[in-house]
Coordinates of C-alpha atoms and ligand atoms in Angstrom, one line a residue:
X12 CA 28.9 -59.2 -47.6
X13 CA 32.5 -59.4 -48.8
X14 CA 34.5 -56.2 -48.1
X15 CA 35.1 -55.6 -51.8
X16 CA 31.3 -55.5 -52.4
X17 CA 30.8 -53.1 -49.5
X18 CA 33.4 -50.7 -50.9
X19 CA 31.9 -51.1 -54.4
X20 CA 28.4 -50.4 -53.2
X21 CA 29.7 -47.2 -51.6
X22 CA 31.1 -46.1 -54.9
X23 CA 28.0 -47.0 -56.8
X24 CA 26.0 -44.4 -54.8
X25 CA 27.8 -41.8 -56.8
X26 CA 26.5 -42.4 -60.2
X27 CA 29.6 -41.6 -62.3
X28 CA 32.6 -43.0 -63.9
X29 CA 35.0 -44.4 -61.3
X30 CA 38.8 -44.4 -61.6
X31 CA 40.4 -46.7 -59.0
X32 CA 44.0 -45.9 -58.5
X33 CA 47.0 -47.6 -57.1
X34 CA 50.6 -46.9 -57.4
X35 CA 54.1 -47.1 -56.2
X36 CA 57.6 -45.6 -56.4
X37 CA 59.8 -48.4 -57.9
X38 CA 62.9 -47.4 -55.9
X39 CA 63.6 -51.0 -54.8
X40 CA 62.3 -54.5 -54.8
X41 CA 58.5 -54.2 -54.7
X42 CA 57.3 -56.0 -51.6
X43 CA 54.2 -57.9 -50.7
X44 CA 52.8 -55.0 -48.8
X45 CA 52.4 -53.2 -52.1
X46 CA 50.8 -56.3 -53.5
X47 CA 48.2 -55.8 -50.9
X48 CA 47.4 -52.3 -52.1
X49 CA 47.0 -53.4 -55.7
X50 CA 45.0 -56.5 -55.0
X51 CA 42.7 -54.6 -52.7
X52 CA 42.0 -52.1 -55.5
X53 CA 41.6 -54.8 -58.0
X54 CA 39.0 -56.5 -55.9
X55 CA 36.9 -53.4 -55.5
X56 CA 37.3 -52.8 -59.3
X57 CA 36.1 -56.3 -60.1
X58 CA 33.2 -56.0 -57.8
X59 CA 32.2 -52.7 -59.2
X60 CA 32.5 -54.1 -62.7
X61 CA 30.3 -57.1 -61.8
X62 CA 27.6 -54.7 -60.5
X63 CA 27.6 -52.9 -63.9
X64 CA 29.6 -49.8 -62.7
X65 CA 31.5 -47.7 -65.2
X66 CA 35.0 -48.0 -63.9
X67 CA 38.7 -48.1 -64.7
X68 CA 41.7 -49.5 -62.9
X69 CA 44.9 -47.5 -63.1
X70 CA 48.4 -48.0 -61.8
X71 CA 50.8 -45.0 -61.5
X72 CA 54.5 -45.8 -61.3
X73 CA 56.2 -42.8 -59.8
X74 CA 59.4 -43.3 -61.6
X75 CA 60.2 -39.6 -61.7
X76 CA 60.8 -39.6 -58.0
X77 CA 64.4 -38.9 -57.0
X78 CA 66.6 -41.6 -55.5
X79 CA 66.6 -40.7 -51.8
X80 CA 69.8 -42.5 -50.7
X81 CA 72.0 -45.5 -51.4
X82 CA 69.9 -48.3 -50.2
X83 CA 71.6 -51.4 -48.7
X84 CA 70.9 -53.4 -51.9
X85 CA 72.7 -50.8 -54.1
X86 CA 76.4 -50.5 -54.9
X87 CA 78.3 -47.7 -53.2
X88 CA 78.9 -46.1 -56.6
X89 CA 75.2 -45.1 -56.7
X90 CA 76.0 -42.2 -54.3
X91 CA 76.5 -40.0 -57.4
X92 CA 72.9 -40.6 -58.5
X93 CA 71.2 -39.6 -55.2
X94 CA 68.8 -36.8 -56.1
X95 CA 68.3 -37.8 -59.7
X96 CA 64.9 -39.2 -60.9
X97 CA 65.0 -42.9 -60.8
X98 CA 63.9 -43.1 -64.5
X99 CA 67.2 -41.4 -65.4
X100 CA 69.5 -43.6 -63.4
X101 CA 71.2 -46.6 -65.0
X102 CA 69.8 -50.0 -64.0
X103 CA 72.0 -52.0 -61.5
X104 CA 72.1 -55.2 -63.6
X105 CA 72.6 -53.6 -67.0
X106 CA 69.7 -55.3 -68.6
X107 CA 67.0 -52.7 -68.1
X108 CA 66.4 -49.3 -69.6
X109 CA 66.7 -47.6 -66.2
X110 CA 66.9 -48.0 -62.4
X111 CA 63.1 -47.7 -62.2
X112 CA 62.5 -50.3 -64.9
X113 CA 64.8 -52.7 -63.1
X114 CA 62.3 -53.0 -60.3
X115 CA 59.1 -52.1 -62.1
X116 CA 59.3 -54.6 -65.0
X117 CA 59.5 -57.6 -62.7
X118 CA 56.6 -56.3 -60.7
X119 CA 54.5 -55.7 -63.8
X120 CA 55.2 -59.2 -64.8
X121 CA 54.0 -60.4 -61.4
X122 CA 50.8 -58.4 -61.8
X123 CA 50.1 -60.2 -65.1
X124 CA 50.6 -63.6 -63.4
X125 CA 48.3 -62.7 -60.6
X126 CA 45.6 -61.4 -63.0
X127 CA 45.8 -57.7 -62.4
X128 CA 45.7 -55.7 -65.7
X129 CA 45.5 -52.0 -64.9
X130 CA 46.1 -49.1 -67.3
X131 CA 49.7 -48.1 -66.5
X132 CA 50.9 -44.6 -66.1
X133 CA 54.5 -43.6 -65.7
X134 CA 55.2 -40.4 -63.9
X135 CA 58.4 -39.6 -65.8
X136 CA 56.4 -39.7 -69.1
X137 CA 53.6 -37.7 -67.6
X138 CA 55.9 -35.0 -66.5
X139 CA 58.0 -35.1 -69.6
X140 CA 54.9 -34.9 -71.8
X141 CA 53.7 -31.9 -70.0
X142 CA 50.6 -33.5 -68.4
X143 CA 51.4 -31.7 -65.1
X144 CA 51.8 -28.3 -66.7
X145 CA 48.5 -26.9 -65.4
X146 CA 48.8 -28.5 -62.0
X147 CA 52.3 -27.0 -61.6
X148 CA 51.1 -23.5 -62.5
X149 CA 48.2 -23.7 -60.1
X150 CA 50.5 -24.9 -57.4
X151 CA 53.0 -22.1 -58.0
X152 CA 50.3 -19.5 -58.1
X153 CA 49.1 -20.8 -54.8
X154 CA 52.5 -21.2 -53.1
X155 CA 51.5 -19.3 -49.9
X156 CA 48.2 -21.1 -49.5
X157 CA 49.8 -24.5 -50.0
X158 CA 52.6 -23.7 -47.6
X159 CA 50.0 -22.7 -45.0
X160 CA 48.0 -25.9 -45.4
X161 CA 51.1 -28.1 -45.1
X162 CA 52.4 -26.2 -42.1
X163 CA 49.1 -26.1 -40.3
X164 CA 48.1 -29.7 -41.0
X165 CA 51.4 -31.5 -40.7
X166 CA 52.7 -29.2 -38.0
X167 CA 55.9 -29.0 -40.0
X168 CA 57.9 -25.8 -40.6
X169 CA 58.8 -25.2 -44.2
X170 CA 61.8 -23.1 -45.2
X171 CA 61.4 -19.4 -46.0
X172 CA 61.8 -19.7 -49.7
X173 CA 59.9 -23.0 -50.1
X174 CA 58.0 -23.5 -53.3
X175 CA 55.7 -26.4 -54.3
X176 CA 58.0 -27.5 -57.0
X177 CA 61.3 -29.4 -57.0
X178 CA 63.4 -28.0 -59.8
X179 CA 65.6 -30.4 -61.7
X180 CA 69.0 -28.7 -62.1
X181 CA 70.0 -28.3 -65.7
X182 CA 73.6 -29.1 -64.9
X183 CA 73.7 -31.8 -62.3
X184 CA 70.3 -33.2 -63.1
X185 CA 69.4 -33.5 -59.4
X186 CA 66.0 -32.6 -58.2
X187 CA 66.9 -32.0 -54.6
X188 CA 69.5 -29.3 -54.5
X189 CA 68.1 -26.3 -56.4
X190 CA 66.8 -23.2 -54.4
X191 CA 64.4 -21.0 -56.1
X192 CA 64.7 -17.2 -55.6
X193 CA 62.3 -15.7 -58.1
X194 CA 59.1 -16.9 -59.7
X195 CA 57.5 -14.9 -62.4
X196 CA 55.2 -17.0 -64.6
X197 CA 56.4 -18.9 -66.5
X198 CA 59.9 -18.9 -65.2
X199 CA 61.6 -19.8 -61.9
X200 CA 65.1 -18.6 -61.3
X201 CA 67.2 -20.8 -59.1
X202 CA 70.6 -21.5 -57.8
X203 CA 71.8 -25.1 -57.3
X204 CA 74.2 -26.5 -54.7
X205 CA 76.4 -27.6 -57.6
X206 CA 77.1 -24.0 -58.4
X207 CA 74.8 -23.7 -61.4
X208 CA 72.5 -20.7 -61.6
X209 CA 69.7 -20.5 -64.2
X210 CA 66.0 -20.6 -64.8
X211 CA 63.3 -23.1 -65.7
X212 CA 60.2 -22.6 -67.8
X213 CA 57.4 -24.5 -66.0
X214 CA 55.5 -24.9 -69.2
X215 CA 58.2 -27.2 -70.4
X216 CA 58.0 -30.9 -69.6
X217 CA 60.4 -32.6 -67.2
X218 CA 62.0 -29.5 -65.7
X219 CA 61.0 -30.5 -62.2
X220 CA 58.4 -32.3 -60.1
X221 CA 55.7 -31.4 -57.6
X222 CA 56.7 -32.6 -54.1
X223 CA 55.0 -35.8 -53.0
X224 CA 52.4 -34.0 -50.8
X225 CA 51.2 -32.0 -53.8
X226 CA 51.9 -34.5 -56.6
X227 CA 49.4 -36.9 -55.1
X228 CA 46.4 -34.6 -54.9
X229 CA 47.3 -33.1 -58.3
X230 CA 47.2 -36.5 -59.8
X231 CA 43.8 -37.3 -58.3
X232 CA 42.3 -34.4 -60.2
X233 CA 44.3 -34.9 -63.4
X234 CA 43.3 -38.6 -63.7
X235 CA 39.8 -38.2 -62.1
X236 CA 40.6 -40.6 -59.3
X237 CA 37.6 -41.6 -57.2
X238 CA 39.1 -44.4 -55.1
X239 CA 42.6 -45.0 -53.8
X240 CA 43.6 -47.1 -50.8
X241 CA 46.7 -46.3 -48.8
X242 CA 48.8 -47.9 -46.1
X243 CA 48.4 -46.8 -42.5
X244 CA 51.7 -45.0 -42.6
X245 CA 50.2 -42.4 -45.0
X246 CA 46.9 -42.2 -43.1
X247 CA 48.1 -40.6 -39.9
X248 CA 46.9 -37.2 -38.7
X249 CA 49.0 -34.6 -40.6
X250 CA 50.1 -37.3 -43.0
X251 CA 50.2 -37.1 -46.8
X252 CA 46.6 -38.1 -47.2
X253 CA 45.5 -35.5 -44.7
X254 CA 47.3 -32.6 -46.4
X255 CA 46.3 -34.1 -49.8
X256 CA 42.6 -33.8 -48.9
X257 CA 43.0 -30.1 -48.1
X258 CA 45.1 -29.4 -51.1
X259 CA 42.8 -31.2 -53.6
X260 CA 39.7 -29.4 -52.2
X261 CA 41.1 -25.9 -51.6
X262 CA 43.7 -25.6 -54.4
X263 CA 42.6 -28.0 -57.1
X264 CA 38.8 -27.7 -56.5
X265 CA 38.3 -31.5 -56.7
X266 CA 36.7 -33.9 -54.1
X267 CA 39.1 -36.2 -52.3
X268 CA 38.8 -39.8 -53.5
X269 CA 37.2 -42.6 -51.4
X270 CA 39.6 -44.8 -49.7
X271 CA 40.4 -47.7 -47.4
X272 CA 43.4 -47.9 -45.1
X273 CA 45.2 -51.2 -45.4
X274 CA 47.4 -52.8 -42.8
X275 CA 50.9 -54.1 -43.4
X276 CA 51.8 -57.7 -44.0
X277 CA 54.4 -59.0 -41.6
X278 CA 56.8 -61.7 -42.6
X279 CA 56.9 -64.4 -40.0
X280 CA 59.9 -63.9 -37.8
X281 CA 61.0 -60.8 -39.6
X282 CA 58.6 -58.0 -38.6
X283 CA 57.2 -55.3 -40.8
X284 CA 58.4 -55.2 -44.3
X285 CA 60.3 -52.2 -45.5
X286 CA 61.8 -52.2 -48.9
X287 CA 64.1 -49.3 -48.0
X288 CA 65.7 -51.4 -45.2
X289 CA 66.2 -54.4 -47.4
X290 CA 64.3 -56.6 -45.0
X291 CA 61.5 -57.1 -47.5
X292 CA 60.4 -60.2 -49.3
X293 CA 59.8 -59.0 -52.9
X294 CA 56.5 -59.6 -54.5
X295 CA 58.3 -61.7 -57.1
X296 CA 59.8 -64.1 -54.6
X297 CA 56.4 -64.3 -52.9
X298 CA 54.7 -65.2 -56.2
X299 CA 57.4 -67.6 -57.2
X300 CA 56.7 -69.7 -54.1
X301 CA 52.9 -69.2 -53.8
X302 CA 50.5 -70.2 -56.5
X303 CA 48.8 -67.0 -57.8
X304 CA 45.3 -68.1 -56.8
X305 CA 46.6 -68.9 -53.3
X306 CA 48.3 -65.5 -52.9
X307 CA 45.1 -63.7 -54.0
X308 CA 43.1 -65.9 -51.6
X309 CA 45.4 -64.9 -48.8
X310 CA 44.4 -61.2 -49.3
X311 CA 40.8 -61.7 -50.4
X312 CA 40.0 -63.8 -47.4
X313 CA 40.9 -61.0 -45.0
X314 CA 39.7 -57.5 -44.5
X315 CA 42.3 -54.9 -45.7
X316 CA 42.5 -53.5 -42.2
X317 CA 43.5 -56.8 -40.7
X318 CA 47.1 -57.4 -39.8
X319 CA 48.5 -60.3 -41.8
X320 CA 51.5 -62.5 -41.2
X321 CA 52.9 -64.3 -44.2
X322 CA 54.8 -67.5 -43.2
X323 CA 57.2 -68.6 -45.9
X324 CA 58.0 -71.8 -44.0
X325 CA 55.5 -74.6 -43.2
X326 CA 52.7 -72.0 -43.0
X327 CA 52.7 -71.7 -46.7
X328 CA 51.7 -75.4 -47.0
X329 CA 48.8 -74.7 -44.6
X330 CA 47.7 -71.7 -46.7
X331 CA 47.6 -73.8 -49.8
X332 CA 45.6 -76.5 -48.0
X333 CA 43.2 -73.9 -46.8
X334 CA 42.7 -72.6 -50.3
X335 CA 42.1 -76.1 -51.6
X336 CA 39.6 -76.8 -48.9
X337 CA 37.7 -73.6 -49.8
X338 CA 37.7 -74.7 -53.4
X339 CA 36.1 -78.1 -52.5
X340 CA 33.5 -76.3 -50.5
X341 CA 32.8 -73.8 -53.3
X342 CA 32.1 -76.8 -55.7
X343 CA 30.0 -78.6 -53.1
X344 CA 32.4 -81.4 -52.5
X345 CA 32.8 -80.7 -48.9
X346 CA 30.7 -79.1 -46.1
X347 CA 31.4 -75.6 -45.1
X348 CA 33.1 -75.2 -41.8
X349 CA 33.0 -72.4 -39.2
X350 CA 34.9 -69.3 -40.1
X351 CA 34.4 -69.5 -43.9
X352 CA 32.9 -66.1 -44.6
X353 CA 31.8 -64.9 -48.0
X354 CA 33.2 -68.1 -49.4
X355 CA 31.7 -67.7 -52.9
X356 CA 32.9 -64.2 -53.4
X357 CA 36.3 -64.9 -51.8
X358 CA 36.9 -67.9 -54.1
X359 CA 35.9 -66.0 -57.2
X360 CA 38.1 -63.0 -56.4
X361 CA 41.0 -65.4 -55.8
X362 CA 41.0 -66.5 -59.4
X363 CA 43.6 -64.6 -61.5
X364 CA 41.6 -64.9 -64.6
X365 CA 38.8 -67.3 -65.4
X366 CA 36.6 -68.8 -62.7
X367 CA 36.6 -72.6 -63.2
X368 CA 33.3 -74.2 -64.1
X369 CA 34.2 -77.4 -62.4
X370 CA 36.5 -78.2 -59.7
X371 CA 40.2 -78.4 -60.8
X372 CA 41.9 -81.7 -60.1
X373 CA 43.4 -81.5 -56.6
X374 CA 46.6 -83.2 -55.4
X375 CA 47.4 -82.5 -51.8
X376 CA 50.2 -79.9 -51.8
X377 CA 52.2 -81.8 -49.2
X378 CA 52.3 -84.8 -51.4
X379 CA 53.5 -82.7 -54.2
X380 CA 56.3 -81.4 -52.0
X381 CA 57.4 -85.1 -51.5
X382 CA 57.0 -86.2 -55.2
X383 CA 58.9 -83.1 -56.5
X384 CA 61.9 -84.3 -54.5
X385 CA 61.7 -87.8 -56.0
X386 CA 61.8 -86.9 -59.6
X387 CA 64.0 -84.9 -61.9
X388 CA 61.2 -83.5 -64.1
X389 CA 57.5 -83.5 -64.7
X390 CA 57.5 -86.6 -66.9
X391 CA 59.1 -88.6 -64.2
X392 CA 56.7 -87.2 -61.6
X393 CA 53.7 -88.0 -63.9
X394 CA 54.8 -91.6 -64.1
X395 CA 55.0 -91.9 -60.3
X396 CA 51.6 -90.2 -59.9
X397 CA 49.9 -92.4 -62.4
X398 CA 51.5 -95.6 -61.1
X399 CA 50.4 -94.8 -57.5
X400 CA 46.9 -93.7 -58.7
X401 CA 47.4 -90.2 -57.4
X402 CA 46.3 -88.8 -60.7
X403 CA 44.1 -90.3 -63.4
X404 CA 45.6 -91.5 -66.7
X405 CA 43.3 -89.1 -68.5
X406 CA 44.1 -86.0 -66.6
X407 CA 42.8 -83.0 -68.7
X408 CA 45.3 -80.6 -70.3
X409 CA 44.2 -77.8 -68.1
X410 CA 44.5 -79.8 -64.9
X411 CA 48.0 -80.9 -66.0
X412 CA 49.0 -77.3 -66.6
X413 CA 47.7 -76.4 -63.1
X414 CA 49.7 -79.2 -61.5
X415 CA 52.8 -78.3 -63.5
X416 CA 52.5 -74.7 -62.3
X417 CA 52.2 -75.8 -58.7
X418 CA 55.3 -78.0 -59.2
X419 CA 57.3 -74.9 -60.2
X420 CA 56.1 -73.1 -57.1
X421 CA 57.0 -76.1 -54.9
X422 CA 60.5 -76.3 -56.4
X423 CA 61.2 -72.6 -55.9
X424 CA 60.0 -72.9 -52.3
X425 CA 62.1 -76.0 -51.6
X426 CA 65.2 -74.3 -53.1
X427 CA 64.8 -71.0 -51.3
X428 CA 62.5 -71.0 -48.3
X429 CA 61.4 -74.4 -47.1
X430 CA 62.7 -75.5 -43.7
X431 CA 65.3 -78.3 -43.7
X432 CA 62.8 -80.7 -42.1
X433 CA 60.8 -81.1 -45.3
X434 CA 63.8 -81.5 -47.5
X435 CA 65.4 -84.8 -48.5
X436 CA 67.2 -86.6 -51.2
X437 CA 67.0 -90.3 -52.1
X438 CA 70.6 -91.4 -52.0
X439 CA 71.8 -93.0 -55.2
X440 CA 74.0 -95.5 -53.3
X441 CA 73.3 -97.0 -49.9
X442 CA 74.7 -94.7 -47.2
X443 CA 77.3 -96.0 -44.7
X444 CA 75.3 -97.7 -42.0
X445 CA 76.0 -99.3 -38.6
X446 CA 72.8 -101.2 -38.0
X447 CA 72.2 -102.9 -34.6
X448 CA 71.0 -106.5 -34.3
X449 CA 67.5 -105.4 -33.6
X450 CA 67.5 -103.1 -36.6
X451 CA 68.6 -106.1 -38.7
X452 CA 65.9 -108.3 -37.3
X453 CA 63.3 -105.7 -38.1
X454 CA 64.6 -105.4 -41.6
X455 CA 64.4 -109.1 -42.4
X456 CA 60.8 -109.2 -41.1
X457 CA 59.9 -106.1 -43.0
X458 CA 61.4 -107.3 -46.3
X459 CA 59.5 -110.5 -46.1
X460 CA 56.3 -108.6 -45.5
X461 CA 56.6 -106.0 -48.2
X462 CA 57.7 -108.5 -50.9
X463 CA 54.2 -110.0 -50.7
X464 CA 52.0 -106.9 -50.6
X465 CA 50.5 -104.7 -53.2
X466 CA 52.7 -101.7 -53.3
X467 CA 50.4 -99.2 -51.7
X468 CA 50.9 -96.6 -48.9
X469 CA 48.5 -98.2 -46.5
X470 CA 49.9 -101.8 -46.9
X471 CA 53.4 -100.5 -46.4
X472 CA 52.4 -98.5 -43.4
X473 CA 50.8 -101.6 -41.8
X474 CA 53.9 -103.7 -42.6
X475 CA 56.1 -101.2 -40.8
X476 CA 53.9 -101.4 -37.7
X477 CA 53.5 -105.1 -37.7
X478 CA 57.1 -105.9 -38.2
X479 CA 58.0 -103.4 -35.5
X480 CA 55.6 -105.0 -33.1
X481 CA 56.6 -108.6 -33.8
X482 CA 60.3 -107.7 -33.3
X483 CA 59.4 -105.6 -30.2
X484 CA 61.3 -102.6 -31.5
X485 CA 60.2 -99.1 -30.8
X486 CA 58.4 -97.7 -33.8
X487 CA 60.6 -94.6 -33.7
X488 CA 63.7 -96.8 -34.3
X489 CA 62.0 -98.5 -37.3
X490 CA 61.2 -95.2 -38.9
X491 CA 64.7 -94.0 -38.3
X492 CA 66.1 -97.2 -39.8
X493 CA 64.1 -96.7 -43.0
X494 CA 65.1 -93.1 -43.5
X495 CA 68.7 -93.8 -42.8
X496 CA 68.8 -96.5 -45.5
X497 CA 67.0 -94.6 -48.2
X498 CA 67.8 -90.9 -47.4
X499 CA 70.9 -91.0 -45.2
X500 CA 69.1 -89.0 -42.6
X501 CA 67.0 -89.7 -39.5
X502 CA 63.8 -88.1 -40.5
X503 CA 61.7 -87.9 -43.6
X504 CA 58.2 -87.7 -45.1
X505 CA 55.5 -90.1 -43.9
X506 CA 57.1 -93.5 -44.5
X507 CA 54.2 -95.5 -46.0
X508 CA 53.2 -92.8 -48.4
X509 CA 56.9 -92.0 -49.2
X510 CA 57.9 -95.6 -50.0
X511 CA 54.9 -96.2 -52.1
X512 CA 56.1 -93.5 -54.5
X513 CA 59.4 -95.2 -54.9
X514 CA 59.8 -98.2 -57.2
X515 CA 59.1 -101.4 -55.2
X516 CA 62.1 -103.3 -56.7
X517 CA 64.4 -100.4 -55.8
X518 CA 63.2 -100.4 -52.2
X519 CA 63.5 -104.1 -51.8
X520 CA 67.0 -104.2 -53.3
X521 CA 68.1 -101.3 -51.1
X522 CA 66.8 -103.0 -47.9
X523 CA 68.4 -106.3 -48.8
X524 CA 71.7 -104.5 -49.3
X525 CA 71.3 -103.0 -45.9
X526 CA 70.9 -106.3 -44.0
X527 CA 74.1 -107.8 -45.3
Ligands
ZN2 ZN1 68.3 -54.3 -64.3
ZN3 ZN1 72.9 -28.6 -59.9

């Protein structure tokens, strides 16, 4: 059984409405690890829905969290905002409503592309609208008990005058510098490092925030959360999940949600991804280079607890191939091979929106990578693809849309992540050459052969081998000669296939020029 079904069945045992939660603090580019959290939750939600469960998928953006420090991707001038809620800090590019929106909006757009449509909550609005009023009062009334729980479970000593509430100073607007000295419902008197002294009324919205270890369990109760996965960093003994369980049970009188711990995704060659260190690949970049169904497949095909490595180099091409193969098996066009588990469910969960009724038209992704580099735009590509019989003349609108979408991903990948070995450019003019006698002899033979053949990959391939054999020239040299003449480099895509995509007259003319 697919892992999403296993988790959904577990939830179904409790016959009630299920709220599946996921969330993030948008304090930087949102990376692919977070994508794993939300797609894991989405998969369980979809399975539960299919089984007739009463459920809701929610996403909480903690945009009321204070900026912790000036991250490497921020200008130095942001020093003055450290400690302020990220929803109240200006956006770095000037185009968004706030710092939080700067990162959040692009992530929410990515979610749409990938077919995840949760109900979105924003912590800054929840706090400002007073939704946390009751939770804050309960926390304040139980200050000593909460302190005890956190100290005992996390083995962390809290300051003498610690309270479960971070006051937002009226004057400097920072949430990290105020020290409380007297609480008498509903007011807390405080003194801030900026020199300001005053009081807050905890019944009023936006005057402060529950610290993370309390905010999380308070939210579980408030939103009725019954399932929420978390990364292994939060799942340690004494970690936020651990203290959260105690706080939600003992203070908020609510059962801790079900969960699954998910593993990190490593970027090949770069190690674990941490947005705070700036070593991360953002989910947006990831989605720009990976077709959405393939990105979903990457996560659906693996248990959430499995370590994954995302390879933005040639590995991406293999991943797309693997997806396409599963698709062929799903539609009965190819035999299932070993290692394909829960294929039907995996394929269905990989679809951003609608599950296709018949197999979408497939063009090998590697071919696409070649064709994209031969043409300026889709219309030119389409002409090549039709002329070479790689796509039918009557390609459906839908299939054409799919292909065009993949072209976009391929272009982005080539521009930003592809290794040099797959990149090339057909030179508009013949490059400067210094051909040897044997290269010349090969060319003359080759030109004669190809001028007589039907312009197809296999015929060209055979012509290369035959000419090379007849002239007793190493095959390596002949390939090198071809690439030099057309691309001005020593390597290139598979020659027969590659040349067949170019116009025959162009190729003949170019080779004739070269022999001169
Ligand atoms: Zn911005
Ligand atoms: Zn202050």
